[in-house]
Coordinates of C-alpha atoms in Angstrom, one line a residue:
X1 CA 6.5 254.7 39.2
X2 CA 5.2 253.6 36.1
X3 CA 1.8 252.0 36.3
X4 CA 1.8 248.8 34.7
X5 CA -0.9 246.2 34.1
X6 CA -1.0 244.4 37.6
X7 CA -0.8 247.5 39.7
X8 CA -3.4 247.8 42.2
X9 CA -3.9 251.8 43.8
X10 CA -5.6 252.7 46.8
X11 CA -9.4 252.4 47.1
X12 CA -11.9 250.8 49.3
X13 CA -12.9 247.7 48.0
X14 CA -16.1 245.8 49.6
X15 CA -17.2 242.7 48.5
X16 CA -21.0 243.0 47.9
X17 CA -24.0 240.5 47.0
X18 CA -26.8 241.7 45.1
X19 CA -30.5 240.0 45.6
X20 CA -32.7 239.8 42.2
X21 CA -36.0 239.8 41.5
X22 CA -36.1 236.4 41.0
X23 CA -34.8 235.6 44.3
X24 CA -30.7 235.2 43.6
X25 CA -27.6 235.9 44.9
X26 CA -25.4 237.3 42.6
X27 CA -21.2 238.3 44.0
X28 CA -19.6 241.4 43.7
X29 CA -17.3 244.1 44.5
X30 CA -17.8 247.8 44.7
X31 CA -14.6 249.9 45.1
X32 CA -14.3 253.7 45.6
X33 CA -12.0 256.2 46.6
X34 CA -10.1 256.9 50.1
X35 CA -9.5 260.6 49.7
X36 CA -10.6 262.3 46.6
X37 CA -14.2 263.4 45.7
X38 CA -16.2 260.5 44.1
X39 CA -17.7 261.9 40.9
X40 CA -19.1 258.7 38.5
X41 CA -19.7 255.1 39.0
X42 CA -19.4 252.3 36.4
X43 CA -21.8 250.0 36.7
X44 CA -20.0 247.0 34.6
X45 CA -21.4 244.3 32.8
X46 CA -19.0 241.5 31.7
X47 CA -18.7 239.4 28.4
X48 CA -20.2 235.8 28.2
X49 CA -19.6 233.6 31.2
X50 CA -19.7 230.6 28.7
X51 CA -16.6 232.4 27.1
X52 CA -14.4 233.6 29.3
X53 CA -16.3 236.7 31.0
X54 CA -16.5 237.7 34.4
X55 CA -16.1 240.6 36.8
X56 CA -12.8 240.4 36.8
X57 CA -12.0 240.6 32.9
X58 CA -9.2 242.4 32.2
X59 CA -10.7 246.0 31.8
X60 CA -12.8 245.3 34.3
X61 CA -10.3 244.3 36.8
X62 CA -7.9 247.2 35.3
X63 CA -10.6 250.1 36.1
X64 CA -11.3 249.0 39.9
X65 CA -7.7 248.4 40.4
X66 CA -6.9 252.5 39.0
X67 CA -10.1 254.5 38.4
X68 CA -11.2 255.2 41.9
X69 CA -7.4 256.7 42.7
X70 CA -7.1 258.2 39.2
X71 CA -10.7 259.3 38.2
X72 CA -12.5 259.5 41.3
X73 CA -15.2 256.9 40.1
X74 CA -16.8 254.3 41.8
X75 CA -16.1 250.8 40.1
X76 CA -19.7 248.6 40.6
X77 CA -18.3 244.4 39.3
X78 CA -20.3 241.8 39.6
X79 CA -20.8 238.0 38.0
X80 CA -24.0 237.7 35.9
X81 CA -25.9 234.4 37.1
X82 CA -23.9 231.6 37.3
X83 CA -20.8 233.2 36.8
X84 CA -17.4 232.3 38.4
X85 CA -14.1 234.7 39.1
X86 CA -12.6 234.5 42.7
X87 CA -14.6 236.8 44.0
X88 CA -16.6 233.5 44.1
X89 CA -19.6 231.9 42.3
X90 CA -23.0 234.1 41.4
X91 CA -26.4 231.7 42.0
X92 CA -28.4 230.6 39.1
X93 CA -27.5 229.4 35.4
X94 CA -26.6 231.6 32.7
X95 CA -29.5 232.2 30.0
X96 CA -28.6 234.1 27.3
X97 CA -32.1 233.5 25.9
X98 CA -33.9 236.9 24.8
X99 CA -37.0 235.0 23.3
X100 CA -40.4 234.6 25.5
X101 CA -39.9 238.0 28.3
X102 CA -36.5 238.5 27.4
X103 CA -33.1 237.3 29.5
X104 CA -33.1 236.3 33.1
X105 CA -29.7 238.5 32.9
X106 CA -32.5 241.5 32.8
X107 CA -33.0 240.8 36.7
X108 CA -29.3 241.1 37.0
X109 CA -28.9 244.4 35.8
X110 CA -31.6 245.6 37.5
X111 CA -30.3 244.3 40.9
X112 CA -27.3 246.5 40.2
X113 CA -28.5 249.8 39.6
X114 CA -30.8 249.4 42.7
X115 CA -27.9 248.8 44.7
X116 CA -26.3 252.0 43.2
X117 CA -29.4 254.0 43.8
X118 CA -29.9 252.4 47.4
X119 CA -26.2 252.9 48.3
X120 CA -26.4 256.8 46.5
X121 CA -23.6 256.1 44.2
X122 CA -23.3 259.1 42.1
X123 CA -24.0 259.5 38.3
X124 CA -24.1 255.5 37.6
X125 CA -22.7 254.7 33.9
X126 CA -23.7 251.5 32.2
X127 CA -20.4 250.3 30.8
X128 CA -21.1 247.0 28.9
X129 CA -18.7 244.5 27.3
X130 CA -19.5 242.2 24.4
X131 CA -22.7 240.3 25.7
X132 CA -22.7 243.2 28.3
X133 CA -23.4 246.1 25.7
X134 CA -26.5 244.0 25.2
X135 CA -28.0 243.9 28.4
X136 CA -27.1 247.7 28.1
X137 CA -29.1 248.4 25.2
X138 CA -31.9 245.8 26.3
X139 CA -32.3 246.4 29.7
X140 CA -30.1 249.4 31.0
X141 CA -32.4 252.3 29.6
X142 CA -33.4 253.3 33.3
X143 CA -33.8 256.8 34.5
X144 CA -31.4 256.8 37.2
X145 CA -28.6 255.9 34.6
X146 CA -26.5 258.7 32.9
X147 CA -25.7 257.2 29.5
X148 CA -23.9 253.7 28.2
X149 CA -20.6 253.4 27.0
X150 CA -20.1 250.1 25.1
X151 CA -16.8 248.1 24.2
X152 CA -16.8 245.6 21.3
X153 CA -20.9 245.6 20.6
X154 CA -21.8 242.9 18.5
X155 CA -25.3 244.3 18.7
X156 CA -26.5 240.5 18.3
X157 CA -29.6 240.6 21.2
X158 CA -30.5 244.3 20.9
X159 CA -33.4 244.9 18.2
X160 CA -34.4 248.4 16.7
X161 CA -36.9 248.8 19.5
X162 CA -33.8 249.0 22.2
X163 CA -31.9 251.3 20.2
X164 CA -35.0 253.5 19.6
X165 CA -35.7 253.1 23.1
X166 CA -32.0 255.0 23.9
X167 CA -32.6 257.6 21.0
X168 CA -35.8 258.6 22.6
X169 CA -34.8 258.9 25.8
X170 CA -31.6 261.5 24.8
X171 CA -29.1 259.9 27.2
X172 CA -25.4 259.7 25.5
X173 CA -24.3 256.6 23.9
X174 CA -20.7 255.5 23.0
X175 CA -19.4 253.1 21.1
X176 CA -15.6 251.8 21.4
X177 CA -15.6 249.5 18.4
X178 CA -12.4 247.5 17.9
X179 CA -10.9 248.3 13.8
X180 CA -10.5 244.5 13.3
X181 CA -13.9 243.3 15.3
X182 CA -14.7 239.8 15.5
X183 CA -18.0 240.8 15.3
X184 CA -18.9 244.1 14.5
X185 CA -16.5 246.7 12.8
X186 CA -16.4 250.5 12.8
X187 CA -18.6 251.1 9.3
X188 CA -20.7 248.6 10.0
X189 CA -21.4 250.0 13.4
X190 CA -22.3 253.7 12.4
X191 CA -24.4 252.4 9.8
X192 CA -26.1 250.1 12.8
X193 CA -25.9 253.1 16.0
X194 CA -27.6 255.3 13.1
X195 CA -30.8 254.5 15.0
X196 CA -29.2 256.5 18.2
X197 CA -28.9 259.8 17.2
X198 CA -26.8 260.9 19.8
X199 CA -24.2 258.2 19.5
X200 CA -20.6 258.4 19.2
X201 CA -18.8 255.5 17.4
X202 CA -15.6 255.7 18.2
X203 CA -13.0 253.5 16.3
X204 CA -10.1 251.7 18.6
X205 CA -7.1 251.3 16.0
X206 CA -5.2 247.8 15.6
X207 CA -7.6 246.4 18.6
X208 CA -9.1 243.5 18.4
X209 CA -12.5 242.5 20.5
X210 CA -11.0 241.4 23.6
X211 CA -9.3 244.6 23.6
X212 CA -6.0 243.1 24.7
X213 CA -3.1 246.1 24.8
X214 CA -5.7 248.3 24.4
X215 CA -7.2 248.7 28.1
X216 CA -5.2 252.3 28.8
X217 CA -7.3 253.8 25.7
X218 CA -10.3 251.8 26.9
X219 CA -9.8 253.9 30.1
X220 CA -9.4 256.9 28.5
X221 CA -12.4 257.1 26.7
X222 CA -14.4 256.0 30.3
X223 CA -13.1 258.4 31.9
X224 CA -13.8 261.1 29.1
X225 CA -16.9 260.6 29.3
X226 CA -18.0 260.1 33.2
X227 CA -15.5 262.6 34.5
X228 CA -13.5 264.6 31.8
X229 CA -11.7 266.6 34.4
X230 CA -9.6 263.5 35.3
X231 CA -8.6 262.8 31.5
X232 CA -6.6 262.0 30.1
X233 CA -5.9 259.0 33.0
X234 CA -1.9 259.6 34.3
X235 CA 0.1 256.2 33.5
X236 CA 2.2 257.5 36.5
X237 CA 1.5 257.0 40.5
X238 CA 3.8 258.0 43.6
X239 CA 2.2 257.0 46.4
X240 CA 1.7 253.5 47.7
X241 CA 0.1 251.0 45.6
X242 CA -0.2 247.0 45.6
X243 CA 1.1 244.1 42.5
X244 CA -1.8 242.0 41.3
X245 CA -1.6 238.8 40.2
X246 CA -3.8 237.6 37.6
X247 CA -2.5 233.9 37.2
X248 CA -5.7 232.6 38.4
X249 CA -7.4 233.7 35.3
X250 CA -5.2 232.1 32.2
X251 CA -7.4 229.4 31.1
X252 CA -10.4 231.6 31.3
X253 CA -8.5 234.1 28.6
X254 CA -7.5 231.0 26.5
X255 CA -11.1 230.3 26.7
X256 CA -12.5 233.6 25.6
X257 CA -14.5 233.4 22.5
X258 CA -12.6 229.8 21.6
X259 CA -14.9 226.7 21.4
X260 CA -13.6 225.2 24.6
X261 CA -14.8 224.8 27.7
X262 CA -15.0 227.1 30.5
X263 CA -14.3 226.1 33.9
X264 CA -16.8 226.9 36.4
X265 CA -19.5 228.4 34.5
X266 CA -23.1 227.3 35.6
X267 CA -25.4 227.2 32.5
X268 CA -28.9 226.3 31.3
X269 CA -28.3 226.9 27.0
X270 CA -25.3 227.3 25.0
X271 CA -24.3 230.9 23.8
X272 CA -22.2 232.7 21.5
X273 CA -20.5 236.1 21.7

């Protein structure tokens, strides 16, 4: 059987709640494999709430619904504060304000990788979207974290002191930088991950930010990087699997990075991608 974009493989999925710092709840999911070694875990931090992102983005929900079977990686999702997806609604408002101590988001991440380290998930990856490759580079730079991989970085929040923070410490950066970025494009973006040493840029042809018809390279270069022994990911499957269906999630896609508003989305500022 072909894999196609709604197919959901075997894995154990839990919903989770993460606690933060500052005394929220923020929803989640954490998904791992029934009956193959578990090598890496994604830790995955969405895209703007305020325009369309979520847990359950399309790459996001893609990777949890395949990688655990595939890859053998743990798939860590959870909504940012004040985030909505079905999975339910995280506490708080979105900030998306970096001045004065930085984001509240920064409470966020760091409520994630303690769970990984407090649950012993192996190997945790930062793997950041859009506003997520952000609150990589800002706040991600821990010591229990392998390296970051980062899709479509606009590099807007991150200053020189983040990215000199990740060239110091060594840990492997990649860059999956849509050819026709809304944002940030491939020369551009080697000029910019300059600072990091030790990153890879790599250019997705024809994509664009959101990455749409793009998620099985996407995959790919995840799974390259967290456990190359499982690359490239097979686009075939013969044992039992599930259909999604991602209906739900139509006006949040129309929404995504449009100037319209986004249903369900708790905030205290406006923000941009």
């Amino acid at each position: 059987m072909s894999i196609r974009a709604n197919t959901i493989l075997p894995a154990q999925r839990t919903d989770i709640e993460l606690q933060t710092a500052d005394g929220l709840k923020l929803v989640g999911e954490i998904a791992v494999p029934l009956d193959r070694e578990l090598v890496a875990t994604m830790v995955c931090l969405h895209q703007l709430p305020t325009h369309g992102g979520m847990m359950d983005s399309h790459l996001y929900r893609k990777a949890a619904w395949r990688l655990p079977a595939l890859a053998g990686l743990a798939v860590l999702r959870f909504n940012t504060r004040g985030t909505w997806s079905l999975r339910g609604t995280s506490e708080g408002s979105f900030d998306g304000d970096p001045s004065g101590d930085g984001m509240l988001e920064r409470f966020d991440v760091a409520a994630a990788l303690e769970y990984a380290e407090f649950e012993e998930l192996p190997a945790p990856w930062l793997v950041g979207w859009s506003f997520g490759t952000d609150l990589a580079l800002m706040y991600g730079c821990d010591p229990a974290v392998v390296g970051a991989i980062l899709i479509s970085p606009p590099l807007r929040w991150a200053q020189d002191a983040d990215l000199r923070r990740w060239a110091d410490s060594g840990k492997p950066v990649t860059a999956l930088v849509p050819e026709f970025d809304d944002y940030l494009r491939p020369a551009e973006a080697k000029q910019r991950f300059a600072a990091i040493p030790q990153a890879d840029v790599v250019p997705i042809d024809n994509a664009r930010h959101l990455m749409v018809g793009h998620a099985e390279r996407v995959l790919d270069e995840i799974v390259r990087r967290l456990n190359p022994s499982a690359a490239p990911v097979p686009q075939e499957w013969d044992g039992p699997y599930e259909m999604g269906d991602a209906r739900a999630y139509a006006d949040r896609t129309v929404a995504a990075f449009a100037k319209v508003p986004v249903p369900g989305v708790k905030r205290s500022t406006e923000g941009q991608s």
